[in-house]
mmCIF file with all atom_site columns, C-alpha atoms in Angstrom:
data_model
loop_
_atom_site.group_PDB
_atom_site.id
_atom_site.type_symbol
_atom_site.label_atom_id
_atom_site.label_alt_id
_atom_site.label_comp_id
_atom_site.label_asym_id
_atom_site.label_entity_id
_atom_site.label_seq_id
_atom_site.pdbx_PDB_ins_code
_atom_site.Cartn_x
_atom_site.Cartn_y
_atom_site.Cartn_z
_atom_site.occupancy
_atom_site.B_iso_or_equiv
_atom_site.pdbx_formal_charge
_atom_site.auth_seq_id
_atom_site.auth_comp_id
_atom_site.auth_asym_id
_atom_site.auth_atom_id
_atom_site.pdbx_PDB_model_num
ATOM 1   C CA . UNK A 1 1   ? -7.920  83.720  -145.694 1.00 0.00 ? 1017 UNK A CA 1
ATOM 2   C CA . UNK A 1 2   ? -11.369 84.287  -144.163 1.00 0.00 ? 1018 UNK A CA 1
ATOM 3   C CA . UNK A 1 3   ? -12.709 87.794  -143.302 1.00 0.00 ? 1019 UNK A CA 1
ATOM 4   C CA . UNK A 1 4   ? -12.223 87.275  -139.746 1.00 0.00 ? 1020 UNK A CA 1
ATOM 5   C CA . UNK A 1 5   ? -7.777  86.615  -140.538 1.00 0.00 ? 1021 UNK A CA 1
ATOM 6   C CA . UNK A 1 6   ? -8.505  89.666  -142.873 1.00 0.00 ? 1022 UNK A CA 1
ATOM 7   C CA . UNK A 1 7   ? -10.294 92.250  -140.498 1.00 0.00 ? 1023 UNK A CA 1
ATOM 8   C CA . UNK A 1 8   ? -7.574  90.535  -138.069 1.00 0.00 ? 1024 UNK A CA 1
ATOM 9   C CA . UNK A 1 9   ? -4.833  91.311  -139.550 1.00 0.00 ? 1025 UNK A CA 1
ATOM 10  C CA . UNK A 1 10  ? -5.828  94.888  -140.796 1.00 0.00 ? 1026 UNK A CA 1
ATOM 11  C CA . UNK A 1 11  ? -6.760  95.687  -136.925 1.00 0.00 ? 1027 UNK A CA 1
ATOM 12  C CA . UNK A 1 12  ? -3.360  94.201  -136.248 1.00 0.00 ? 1028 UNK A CA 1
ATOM 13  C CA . UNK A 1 13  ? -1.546  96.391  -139.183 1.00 0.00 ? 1029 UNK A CA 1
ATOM 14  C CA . UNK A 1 14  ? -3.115  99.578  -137.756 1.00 0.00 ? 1030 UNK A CA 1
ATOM 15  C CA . UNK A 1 15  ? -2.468  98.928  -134.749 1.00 0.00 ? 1031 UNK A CA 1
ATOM 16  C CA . UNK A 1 16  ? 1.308   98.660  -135.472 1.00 0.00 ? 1032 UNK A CA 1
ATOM 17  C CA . UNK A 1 17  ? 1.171   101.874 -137.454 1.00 0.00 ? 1033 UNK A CA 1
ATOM 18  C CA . UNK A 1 18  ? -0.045  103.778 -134.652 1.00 0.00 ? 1034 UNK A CA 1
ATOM 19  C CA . UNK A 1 19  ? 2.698   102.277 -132.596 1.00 0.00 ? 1035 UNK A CA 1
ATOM 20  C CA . UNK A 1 20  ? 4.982   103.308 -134.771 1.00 0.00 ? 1036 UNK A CA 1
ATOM 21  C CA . UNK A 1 21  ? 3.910   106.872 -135.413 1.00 0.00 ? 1037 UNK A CA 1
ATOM 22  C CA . UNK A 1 22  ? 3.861   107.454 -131.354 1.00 0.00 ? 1038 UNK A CA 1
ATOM 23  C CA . UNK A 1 23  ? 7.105   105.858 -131.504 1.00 0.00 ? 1039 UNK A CA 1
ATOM 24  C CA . UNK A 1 24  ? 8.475   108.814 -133.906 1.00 0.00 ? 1040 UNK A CA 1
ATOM 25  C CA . UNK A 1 25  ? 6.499   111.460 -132.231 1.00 0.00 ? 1041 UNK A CA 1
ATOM 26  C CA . UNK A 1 26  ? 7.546   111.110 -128.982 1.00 0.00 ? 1042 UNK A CA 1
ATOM 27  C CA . UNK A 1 27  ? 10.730  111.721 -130.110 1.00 0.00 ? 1043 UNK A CA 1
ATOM 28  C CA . UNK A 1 28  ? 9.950   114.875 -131.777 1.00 0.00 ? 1044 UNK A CA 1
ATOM 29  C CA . UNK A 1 29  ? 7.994   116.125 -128.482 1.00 0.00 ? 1045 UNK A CA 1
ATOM 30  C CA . UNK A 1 30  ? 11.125  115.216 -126.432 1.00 0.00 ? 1046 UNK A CA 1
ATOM 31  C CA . UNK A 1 31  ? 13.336  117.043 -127.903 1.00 0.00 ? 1047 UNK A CA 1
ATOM 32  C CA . UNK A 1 32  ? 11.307  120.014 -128.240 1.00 0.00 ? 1048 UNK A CA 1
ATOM 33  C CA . UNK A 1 33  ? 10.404  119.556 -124.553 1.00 0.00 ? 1049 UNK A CA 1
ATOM 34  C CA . UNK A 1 34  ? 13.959  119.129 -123.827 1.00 0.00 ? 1050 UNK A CA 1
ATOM 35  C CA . UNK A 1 35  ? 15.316  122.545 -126.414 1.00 0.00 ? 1051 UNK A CA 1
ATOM 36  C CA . UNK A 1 36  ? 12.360  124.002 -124.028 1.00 0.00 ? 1052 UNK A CA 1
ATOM 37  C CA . UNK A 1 37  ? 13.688  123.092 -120.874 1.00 0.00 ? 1053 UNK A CA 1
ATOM 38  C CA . UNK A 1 38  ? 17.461  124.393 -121.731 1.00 0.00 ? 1054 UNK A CA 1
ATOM 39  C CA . UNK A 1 39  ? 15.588  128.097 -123.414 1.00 0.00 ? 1055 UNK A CA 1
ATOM 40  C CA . UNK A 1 40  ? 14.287  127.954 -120.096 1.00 0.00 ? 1056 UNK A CA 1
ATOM 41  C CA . UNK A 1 41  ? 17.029  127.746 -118.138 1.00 0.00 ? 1057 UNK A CA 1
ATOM 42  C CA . UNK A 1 42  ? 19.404  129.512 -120.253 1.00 0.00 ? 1058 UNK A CA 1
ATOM 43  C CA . UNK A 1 43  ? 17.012  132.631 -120.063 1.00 0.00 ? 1059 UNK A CA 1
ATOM 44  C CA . UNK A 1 44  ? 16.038  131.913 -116.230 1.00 0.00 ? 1060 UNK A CA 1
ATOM 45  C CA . UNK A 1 45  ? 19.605  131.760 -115.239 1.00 0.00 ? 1061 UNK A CA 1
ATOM 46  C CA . UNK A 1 46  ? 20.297  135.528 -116.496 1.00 0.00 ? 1062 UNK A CA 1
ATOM 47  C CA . UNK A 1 47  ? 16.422  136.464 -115.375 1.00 0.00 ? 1063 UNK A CA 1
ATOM 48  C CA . UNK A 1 48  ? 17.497  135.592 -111.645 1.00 0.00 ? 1064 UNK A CA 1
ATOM 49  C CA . UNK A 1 49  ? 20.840  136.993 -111.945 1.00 0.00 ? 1065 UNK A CA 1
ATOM 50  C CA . UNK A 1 50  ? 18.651  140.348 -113.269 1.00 0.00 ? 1066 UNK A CA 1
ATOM 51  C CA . UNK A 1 51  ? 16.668  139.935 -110.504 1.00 0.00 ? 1067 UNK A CA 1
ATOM 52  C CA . UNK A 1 52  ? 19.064  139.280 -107.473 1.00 0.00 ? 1068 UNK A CA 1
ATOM 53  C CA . UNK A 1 53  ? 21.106  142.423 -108.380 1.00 0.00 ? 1069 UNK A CA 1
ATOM 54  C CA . UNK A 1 54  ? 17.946  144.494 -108.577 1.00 0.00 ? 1070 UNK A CA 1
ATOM 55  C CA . UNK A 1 55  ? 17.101  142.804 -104.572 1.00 0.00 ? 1071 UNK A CA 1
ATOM 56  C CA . UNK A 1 56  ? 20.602  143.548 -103.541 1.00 0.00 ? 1072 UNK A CA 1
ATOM 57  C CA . UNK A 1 57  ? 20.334  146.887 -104.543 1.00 0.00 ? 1073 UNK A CA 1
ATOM 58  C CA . UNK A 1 58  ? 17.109  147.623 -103.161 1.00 0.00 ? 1074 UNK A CA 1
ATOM 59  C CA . UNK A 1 59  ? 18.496  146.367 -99.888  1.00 0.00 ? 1075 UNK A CA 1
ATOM 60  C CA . UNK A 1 60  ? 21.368  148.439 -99.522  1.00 0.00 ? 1076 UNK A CA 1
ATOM 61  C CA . UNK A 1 61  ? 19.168  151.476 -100.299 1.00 0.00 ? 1077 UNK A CA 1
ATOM 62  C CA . UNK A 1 62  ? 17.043  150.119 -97.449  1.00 0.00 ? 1078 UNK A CA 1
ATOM 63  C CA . UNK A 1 63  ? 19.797  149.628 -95.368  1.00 0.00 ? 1079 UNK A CA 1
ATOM 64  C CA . UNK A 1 64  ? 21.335  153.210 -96.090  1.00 0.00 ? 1080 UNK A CA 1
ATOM 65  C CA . UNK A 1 65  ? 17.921  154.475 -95.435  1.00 0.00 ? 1081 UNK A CA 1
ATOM 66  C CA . UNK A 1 66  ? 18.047  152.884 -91.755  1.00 0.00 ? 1082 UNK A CA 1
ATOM 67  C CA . UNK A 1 67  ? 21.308  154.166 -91.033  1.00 0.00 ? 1083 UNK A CA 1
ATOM 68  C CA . UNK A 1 68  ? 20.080  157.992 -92.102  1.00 0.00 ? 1084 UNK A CA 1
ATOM 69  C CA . UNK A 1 69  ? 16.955  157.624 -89.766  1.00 0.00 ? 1085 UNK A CA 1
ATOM 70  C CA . UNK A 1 70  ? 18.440  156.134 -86.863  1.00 0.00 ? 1086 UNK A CA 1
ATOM 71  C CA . UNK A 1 71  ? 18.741  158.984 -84.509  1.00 0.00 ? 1087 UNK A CA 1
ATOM 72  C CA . UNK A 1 72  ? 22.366  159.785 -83.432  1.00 0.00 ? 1088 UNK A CA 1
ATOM 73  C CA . UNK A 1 73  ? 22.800  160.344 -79.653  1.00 0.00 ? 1089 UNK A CA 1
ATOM 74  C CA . UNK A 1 74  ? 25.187  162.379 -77.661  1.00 0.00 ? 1090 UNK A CA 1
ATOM 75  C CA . UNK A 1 75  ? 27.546  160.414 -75.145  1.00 0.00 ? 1091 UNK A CA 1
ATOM 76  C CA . UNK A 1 76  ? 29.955  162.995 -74.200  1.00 0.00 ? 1092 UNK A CA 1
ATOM 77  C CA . UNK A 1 77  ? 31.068  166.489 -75.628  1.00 0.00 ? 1093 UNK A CA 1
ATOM 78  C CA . UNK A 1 78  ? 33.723  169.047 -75.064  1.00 0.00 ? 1094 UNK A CA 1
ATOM 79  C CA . UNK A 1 79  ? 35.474  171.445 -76.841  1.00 0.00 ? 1095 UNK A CA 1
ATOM 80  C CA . UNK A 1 80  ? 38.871  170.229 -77.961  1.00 0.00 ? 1096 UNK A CA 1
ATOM 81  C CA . UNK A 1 81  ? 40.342  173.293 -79.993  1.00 0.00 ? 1097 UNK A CA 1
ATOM 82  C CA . UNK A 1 82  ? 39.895  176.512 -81.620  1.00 0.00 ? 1098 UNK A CA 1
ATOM 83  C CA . UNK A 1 83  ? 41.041  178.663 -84.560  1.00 0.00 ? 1099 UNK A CA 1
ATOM 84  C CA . UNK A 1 84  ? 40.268  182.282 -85.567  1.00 0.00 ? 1100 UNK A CA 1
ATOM 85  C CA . UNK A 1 85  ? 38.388  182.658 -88.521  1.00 0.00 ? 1101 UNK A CA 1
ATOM 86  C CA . UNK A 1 86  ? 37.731  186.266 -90.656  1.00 0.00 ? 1102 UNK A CA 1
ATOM 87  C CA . UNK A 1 87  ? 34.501  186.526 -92.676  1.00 0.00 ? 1103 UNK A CA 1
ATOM 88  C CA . UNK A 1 88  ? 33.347  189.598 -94.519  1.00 0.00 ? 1104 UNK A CA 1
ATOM 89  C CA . UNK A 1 89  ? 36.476  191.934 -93.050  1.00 0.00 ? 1105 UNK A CA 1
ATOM 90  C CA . UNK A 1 90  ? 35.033  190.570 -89.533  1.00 0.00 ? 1106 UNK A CA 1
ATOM 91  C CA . UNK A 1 91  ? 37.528  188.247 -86.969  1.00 0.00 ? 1107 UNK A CA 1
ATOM 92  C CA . UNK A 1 92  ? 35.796  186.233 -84.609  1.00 0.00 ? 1108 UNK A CA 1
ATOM 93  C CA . UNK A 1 93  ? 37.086  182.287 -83.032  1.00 0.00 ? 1109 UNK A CA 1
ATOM 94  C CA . UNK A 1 94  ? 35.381  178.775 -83.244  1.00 0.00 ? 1110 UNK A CA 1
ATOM 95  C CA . UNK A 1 95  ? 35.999  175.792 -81.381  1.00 0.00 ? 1111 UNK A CA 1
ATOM 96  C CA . UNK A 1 96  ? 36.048  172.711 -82.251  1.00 0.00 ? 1112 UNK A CA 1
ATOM 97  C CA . UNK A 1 97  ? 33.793  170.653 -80.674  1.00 0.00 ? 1113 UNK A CA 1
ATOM 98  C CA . UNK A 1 98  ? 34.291  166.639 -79.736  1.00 0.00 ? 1114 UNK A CA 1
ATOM 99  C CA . UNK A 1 99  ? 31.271  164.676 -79.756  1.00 0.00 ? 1115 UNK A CA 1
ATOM 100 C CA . UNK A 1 100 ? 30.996  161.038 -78.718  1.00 0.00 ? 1116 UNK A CA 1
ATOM 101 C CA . UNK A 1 101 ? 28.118  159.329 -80.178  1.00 0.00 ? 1117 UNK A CA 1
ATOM 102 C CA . UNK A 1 102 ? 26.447  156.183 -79.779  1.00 0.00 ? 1118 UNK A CA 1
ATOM 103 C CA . UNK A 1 103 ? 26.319  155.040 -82.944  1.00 0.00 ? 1119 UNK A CA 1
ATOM 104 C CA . UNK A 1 104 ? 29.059  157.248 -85.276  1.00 0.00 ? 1120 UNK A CA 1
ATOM 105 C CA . UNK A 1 105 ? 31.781  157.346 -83.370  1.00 0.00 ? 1121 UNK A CA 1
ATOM 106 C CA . UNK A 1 106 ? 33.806  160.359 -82.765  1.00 0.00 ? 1122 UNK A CA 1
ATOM 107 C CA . UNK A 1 107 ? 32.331  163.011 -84.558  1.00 0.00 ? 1123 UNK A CA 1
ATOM 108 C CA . UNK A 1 108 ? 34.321  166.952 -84.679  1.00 0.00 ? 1124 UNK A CA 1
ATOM 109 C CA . UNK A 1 109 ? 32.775  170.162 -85.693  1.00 0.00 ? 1125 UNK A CA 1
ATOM 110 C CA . UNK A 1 110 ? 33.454  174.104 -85.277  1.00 0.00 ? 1126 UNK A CA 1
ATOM 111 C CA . UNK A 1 111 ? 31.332  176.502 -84.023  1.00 0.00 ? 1127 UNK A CA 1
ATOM 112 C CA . UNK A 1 112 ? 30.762  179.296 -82.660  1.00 0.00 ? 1128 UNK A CA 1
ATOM 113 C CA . UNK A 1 113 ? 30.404  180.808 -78.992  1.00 0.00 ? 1129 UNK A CA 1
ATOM 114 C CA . UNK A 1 114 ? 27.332  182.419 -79.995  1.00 0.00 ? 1130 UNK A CA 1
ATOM 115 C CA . UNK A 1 115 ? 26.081  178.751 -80.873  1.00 0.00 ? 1131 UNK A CA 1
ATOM 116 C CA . UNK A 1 116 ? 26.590  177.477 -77.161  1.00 0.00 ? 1132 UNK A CA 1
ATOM 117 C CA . UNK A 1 117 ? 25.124  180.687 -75.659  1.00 0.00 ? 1133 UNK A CA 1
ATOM 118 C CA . UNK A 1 118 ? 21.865  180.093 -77.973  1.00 0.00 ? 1134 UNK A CA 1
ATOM 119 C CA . UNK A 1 119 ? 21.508  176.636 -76.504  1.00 0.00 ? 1135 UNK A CA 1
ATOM 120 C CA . UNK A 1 120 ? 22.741  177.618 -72.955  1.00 0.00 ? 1136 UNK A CA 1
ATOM 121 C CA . UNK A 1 121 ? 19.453  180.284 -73.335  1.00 0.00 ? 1137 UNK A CA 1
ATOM 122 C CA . UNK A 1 122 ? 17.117  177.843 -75.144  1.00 0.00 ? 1138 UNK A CA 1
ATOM 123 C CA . UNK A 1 123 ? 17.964  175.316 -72.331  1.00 0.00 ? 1139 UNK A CA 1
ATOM 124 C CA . UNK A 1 124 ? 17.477  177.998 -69.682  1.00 0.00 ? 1140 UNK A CA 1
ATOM 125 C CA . UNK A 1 125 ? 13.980  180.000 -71.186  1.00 0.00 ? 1141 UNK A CA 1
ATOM 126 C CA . UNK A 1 126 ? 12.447  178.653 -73.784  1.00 0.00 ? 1142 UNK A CA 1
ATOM 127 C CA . UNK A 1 127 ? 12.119  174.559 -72.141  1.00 0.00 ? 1143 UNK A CA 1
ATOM 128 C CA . UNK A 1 128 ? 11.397  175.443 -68.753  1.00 0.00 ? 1144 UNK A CA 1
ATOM 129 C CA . UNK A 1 129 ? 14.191  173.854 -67.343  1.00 0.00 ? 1145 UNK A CA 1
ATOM 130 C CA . UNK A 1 130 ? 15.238  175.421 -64.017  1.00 0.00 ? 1146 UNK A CA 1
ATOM 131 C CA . UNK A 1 131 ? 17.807  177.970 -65.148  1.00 0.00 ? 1147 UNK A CA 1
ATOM 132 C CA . UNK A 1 132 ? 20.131  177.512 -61.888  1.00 0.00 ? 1148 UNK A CA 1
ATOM 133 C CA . UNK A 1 133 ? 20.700  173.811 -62.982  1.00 0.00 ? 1149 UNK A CA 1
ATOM 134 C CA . UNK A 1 134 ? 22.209  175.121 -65.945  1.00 0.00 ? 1150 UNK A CA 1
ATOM 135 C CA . UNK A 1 135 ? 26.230  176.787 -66.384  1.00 0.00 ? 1151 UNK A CA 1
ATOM 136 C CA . UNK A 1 136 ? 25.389  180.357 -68.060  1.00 0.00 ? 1152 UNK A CA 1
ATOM 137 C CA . UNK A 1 137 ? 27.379  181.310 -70.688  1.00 0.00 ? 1153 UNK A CA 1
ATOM 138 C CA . UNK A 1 138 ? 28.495  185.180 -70.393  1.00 0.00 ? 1154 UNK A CA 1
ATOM 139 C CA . UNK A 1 139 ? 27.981  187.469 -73.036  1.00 0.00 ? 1155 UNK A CA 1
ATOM 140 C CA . UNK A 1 140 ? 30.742  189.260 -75.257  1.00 0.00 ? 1156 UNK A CA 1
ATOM 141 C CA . UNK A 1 141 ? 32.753  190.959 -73.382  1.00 0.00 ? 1157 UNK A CA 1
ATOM 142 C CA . UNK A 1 142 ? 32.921  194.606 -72.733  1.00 0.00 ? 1158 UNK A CA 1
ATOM 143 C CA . UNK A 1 143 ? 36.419  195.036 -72.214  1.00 0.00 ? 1159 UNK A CA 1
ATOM 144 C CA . UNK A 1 144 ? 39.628  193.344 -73.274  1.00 0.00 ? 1160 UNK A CA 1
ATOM 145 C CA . UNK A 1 145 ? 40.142  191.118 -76.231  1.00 0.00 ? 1161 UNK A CA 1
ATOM 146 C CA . UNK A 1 146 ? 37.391  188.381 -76.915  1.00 0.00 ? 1162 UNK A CA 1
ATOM 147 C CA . UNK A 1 147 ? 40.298  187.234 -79.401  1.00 0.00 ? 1163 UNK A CA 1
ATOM 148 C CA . UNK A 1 148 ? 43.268  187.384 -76.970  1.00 0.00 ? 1164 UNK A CA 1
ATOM 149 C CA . UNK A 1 149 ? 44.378  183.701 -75.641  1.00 0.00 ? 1165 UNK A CA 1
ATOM 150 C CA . UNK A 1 150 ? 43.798  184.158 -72.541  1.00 0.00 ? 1166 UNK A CA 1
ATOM 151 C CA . UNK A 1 151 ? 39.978  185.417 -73.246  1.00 0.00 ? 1167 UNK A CA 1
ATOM 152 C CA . UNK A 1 152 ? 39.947  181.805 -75.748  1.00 0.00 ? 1168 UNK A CA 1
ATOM 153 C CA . UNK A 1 153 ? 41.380  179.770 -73.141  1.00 0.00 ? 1169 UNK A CA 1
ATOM 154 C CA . UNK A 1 154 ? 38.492  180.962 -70.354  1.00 0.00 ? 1170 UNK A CA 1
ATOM 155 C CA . UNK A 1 155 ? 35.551  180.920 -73.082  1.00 0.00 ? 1171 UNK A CA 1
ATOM 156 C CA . UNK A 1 156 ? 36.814  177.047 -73.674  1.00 0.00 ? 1172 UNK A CA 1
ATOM 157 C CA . UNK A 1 157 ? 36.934  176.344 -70.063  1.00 0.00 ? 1173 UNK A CA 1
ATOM 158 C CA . UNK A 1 158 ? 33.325  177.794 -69.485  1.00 0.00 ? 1174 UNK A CA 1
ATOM 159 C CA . UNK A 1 159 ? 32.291  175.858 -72.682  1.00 0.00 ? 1175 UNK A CA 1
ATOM 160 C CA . UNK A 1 160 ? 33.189  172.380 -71.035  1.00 0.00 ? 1176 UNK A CA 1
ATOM 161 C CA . UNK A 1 161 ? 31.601  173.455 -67.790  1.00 0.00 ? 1177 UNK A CA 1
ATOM 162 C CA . UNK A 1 162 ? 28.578  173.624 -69.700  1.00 0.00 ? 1178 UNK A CA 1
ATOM 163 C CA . UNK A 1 163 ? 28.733  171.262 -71.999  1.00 0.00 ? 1179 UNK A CA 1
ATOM 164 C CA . UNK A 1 164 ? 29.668  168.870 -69.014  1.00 0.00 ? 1180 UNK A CA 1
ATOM 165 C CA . UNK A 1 165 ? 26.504  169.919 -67.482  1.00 0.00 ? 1181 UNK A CA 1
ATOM 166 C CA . UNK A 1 166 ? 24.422  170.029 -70.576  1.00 0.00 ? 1182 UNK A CA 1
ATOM 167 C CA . UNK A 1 167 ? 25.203  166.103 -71.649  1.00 0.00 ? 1183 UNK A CA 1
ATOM 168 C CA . UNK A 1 168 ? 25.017  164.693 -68.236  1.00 0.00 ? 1184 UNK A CA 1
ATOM 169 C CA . UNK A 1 169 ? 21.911  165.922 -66.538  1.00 0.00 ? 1185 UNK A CA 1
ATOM 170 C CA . UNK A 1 170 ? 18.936  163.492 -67.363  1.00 0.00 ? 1186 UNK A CA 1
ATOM 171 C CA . UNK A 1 171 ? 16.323  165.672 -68.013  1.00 0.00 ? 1187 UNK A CA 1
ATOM 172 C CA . UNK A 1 172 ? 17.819  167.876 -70.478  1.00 0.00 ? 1188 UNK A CA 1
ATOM 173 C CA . UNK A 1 173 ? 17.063  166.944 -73.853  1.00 0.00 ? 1189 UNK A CA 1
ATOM 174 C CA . UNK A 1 174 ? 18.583  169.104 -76.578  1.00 0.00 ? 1190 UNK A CA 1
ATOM 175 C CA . UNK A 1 175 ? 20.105  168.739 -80.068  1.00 0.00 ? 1191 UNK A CA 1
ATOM 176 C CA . UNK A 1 176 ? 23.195  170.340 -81.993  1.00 0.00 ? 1192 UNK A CA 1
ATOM 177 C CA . UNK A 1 177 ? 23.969  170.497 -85.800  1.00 0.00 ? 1193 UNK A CA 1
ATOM 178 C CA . UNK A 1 178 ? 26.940  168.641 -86.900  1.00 0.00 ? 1194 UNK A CA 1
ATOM 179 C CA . UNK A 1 179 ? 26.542  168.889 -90.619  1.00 0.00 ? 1195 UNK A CA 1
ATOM 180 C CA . UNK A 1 180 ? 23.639  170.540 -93.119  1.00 0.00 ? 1196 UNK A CA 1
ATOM 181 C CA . UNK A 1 181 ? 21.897  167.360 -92.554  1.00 0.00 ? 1197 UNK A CA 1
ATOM 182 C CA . UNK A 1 182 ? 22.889  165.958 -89.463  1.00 0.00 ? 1198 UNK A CA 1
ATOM 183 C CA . UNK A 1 183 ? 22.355  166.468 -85.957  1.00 0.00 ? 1199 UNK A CA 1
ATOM 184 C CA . UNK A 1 184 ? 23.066  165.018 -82.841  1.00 0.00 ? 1200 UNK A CA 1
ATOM 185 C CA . UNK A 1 185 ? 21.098  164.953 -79.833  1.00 0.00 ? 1201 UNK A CA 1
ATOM 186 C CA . UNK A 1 186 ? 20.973  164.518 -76.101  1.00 0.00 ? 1202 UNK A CA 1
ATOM 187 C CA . UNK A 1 187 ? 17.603  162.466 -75.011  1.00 0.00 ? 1203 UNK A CA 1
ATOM 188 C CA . UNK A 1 188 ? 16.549  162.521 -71.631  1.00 0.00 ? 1204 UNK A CA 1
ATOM 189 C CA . UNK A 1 189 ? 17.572  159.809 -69.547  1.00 0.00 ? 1205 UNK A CA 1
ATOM 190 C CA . UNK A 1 190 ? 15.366  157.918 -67.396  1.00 0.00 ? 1206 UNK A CA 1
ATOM 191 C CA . UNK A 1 191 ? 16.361  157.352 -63.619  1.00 0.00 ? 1207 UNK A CA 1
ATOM 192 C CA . UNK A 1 192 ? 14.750  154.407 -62.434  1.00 0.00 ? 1208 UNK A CA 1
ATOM 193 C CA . UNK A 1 193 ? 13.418  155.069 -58.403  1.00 0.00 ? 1209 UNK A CA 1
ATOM 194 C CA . UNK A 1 194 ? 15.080  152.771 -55.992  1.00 0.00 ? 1210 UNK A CA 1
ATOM 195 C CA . UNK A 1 195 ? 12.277  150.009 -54.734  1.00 0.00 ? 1211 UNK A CA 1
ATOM 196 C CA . UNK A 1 196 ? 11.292  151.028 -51.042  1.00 0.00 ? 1212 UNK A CA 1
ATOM 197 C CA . UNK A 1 197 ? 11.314  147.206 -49.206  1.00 0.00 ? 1213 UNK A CA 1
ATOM 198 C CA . UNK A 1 198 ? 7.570   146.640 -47.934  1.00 0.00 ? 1214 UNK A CA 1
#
């Protein structure tokens, strides 16, 4: 055989090794490319699932969040009931009040006369609002029961004249307590001027 069949043939034999060894390697790197791939997956998977209920948690935070800071408004409110309550050897009556709201429904809470005449005076002093344009609330009364029904019955019905007057007139703007962290409150309503034809 002449060099040039010898050198030939070597070339040729190396060759062929090398083809083989990729051959076997290959191999080797797919399935460690492939064990790779499923790790990846496996590990992903249960990383997203992590991950989605961490998101769907922060949103309902967010959400509960919103519904805490959106403002609740007053539609309507009257007084509804009323009970007589004793504190420190003292008797005194609350009513319960009905509120309509615009985004919580039907809201109740108790409280006291002295509550309505401290808005009824807030409304009437301390805003500047014209005082005639608002109901006044009497003070305690002098004589006769302030716990007898018939003194209840007149205190409610001066209540929901002012109350009446209080949540319907558009440029009052107040606010009442419903709970130790909630209030409710009356905006001012714009009244848009009819157009004057030109």
């Amino acid at each position: 055989m002449s060099s040039g069949s010898q050198r030939f043939l070597a070339f040729a034999a190396a060759r062929i090794t090398e083809a083989e060894a990729a051959a076997v390697h290959p191999s080797r790197e797919s399935g460690a490319a492939a064990n790779m791939a499923a790790y990846i997956a496996e590990h992903a998977a249960a990383e997203l699932l992590r991950e989605n209920e961490r998101l769907k948690l922060q949103v309902l935070t967010l959400q509960s969040k919103m519904v805490r800071a959106q403002q609740v408004s007053l539609v309507s409110a009257k007084v509804v009931d009323s009970r007589l309550k004793f504190r420190e050897g003292r008797q005194f009556v609350e009513y319960k009040l009905q509120i309509e709201t615009n985004n919580r429904g039907t809201l109740f809470v108790w409280h006291r006369y002295s509550t309505f005449r401290n808005l009824a005076t807030t409304l009437q002093t301390k805003n500047g609002y014209r005082r005639k344009d608002i109901p006044d609330l009497p003070n305690k009364q002098l004589f006769g029961s302030l716990l007898s029904d018939r003194s209840i019955q007149e205190r409610i019905g001066k209540l929901n004249q002012f109350l009446e007057v209080a949540t319907n007139t558009n440029f009052l703007q107040w606010g009442l307590r419903v709970a130790q962290d909630k209030c409710v409150y009356k905006g001012r309503t714009l009244v848009e001027k009819s157009r004057q034809p030109q």
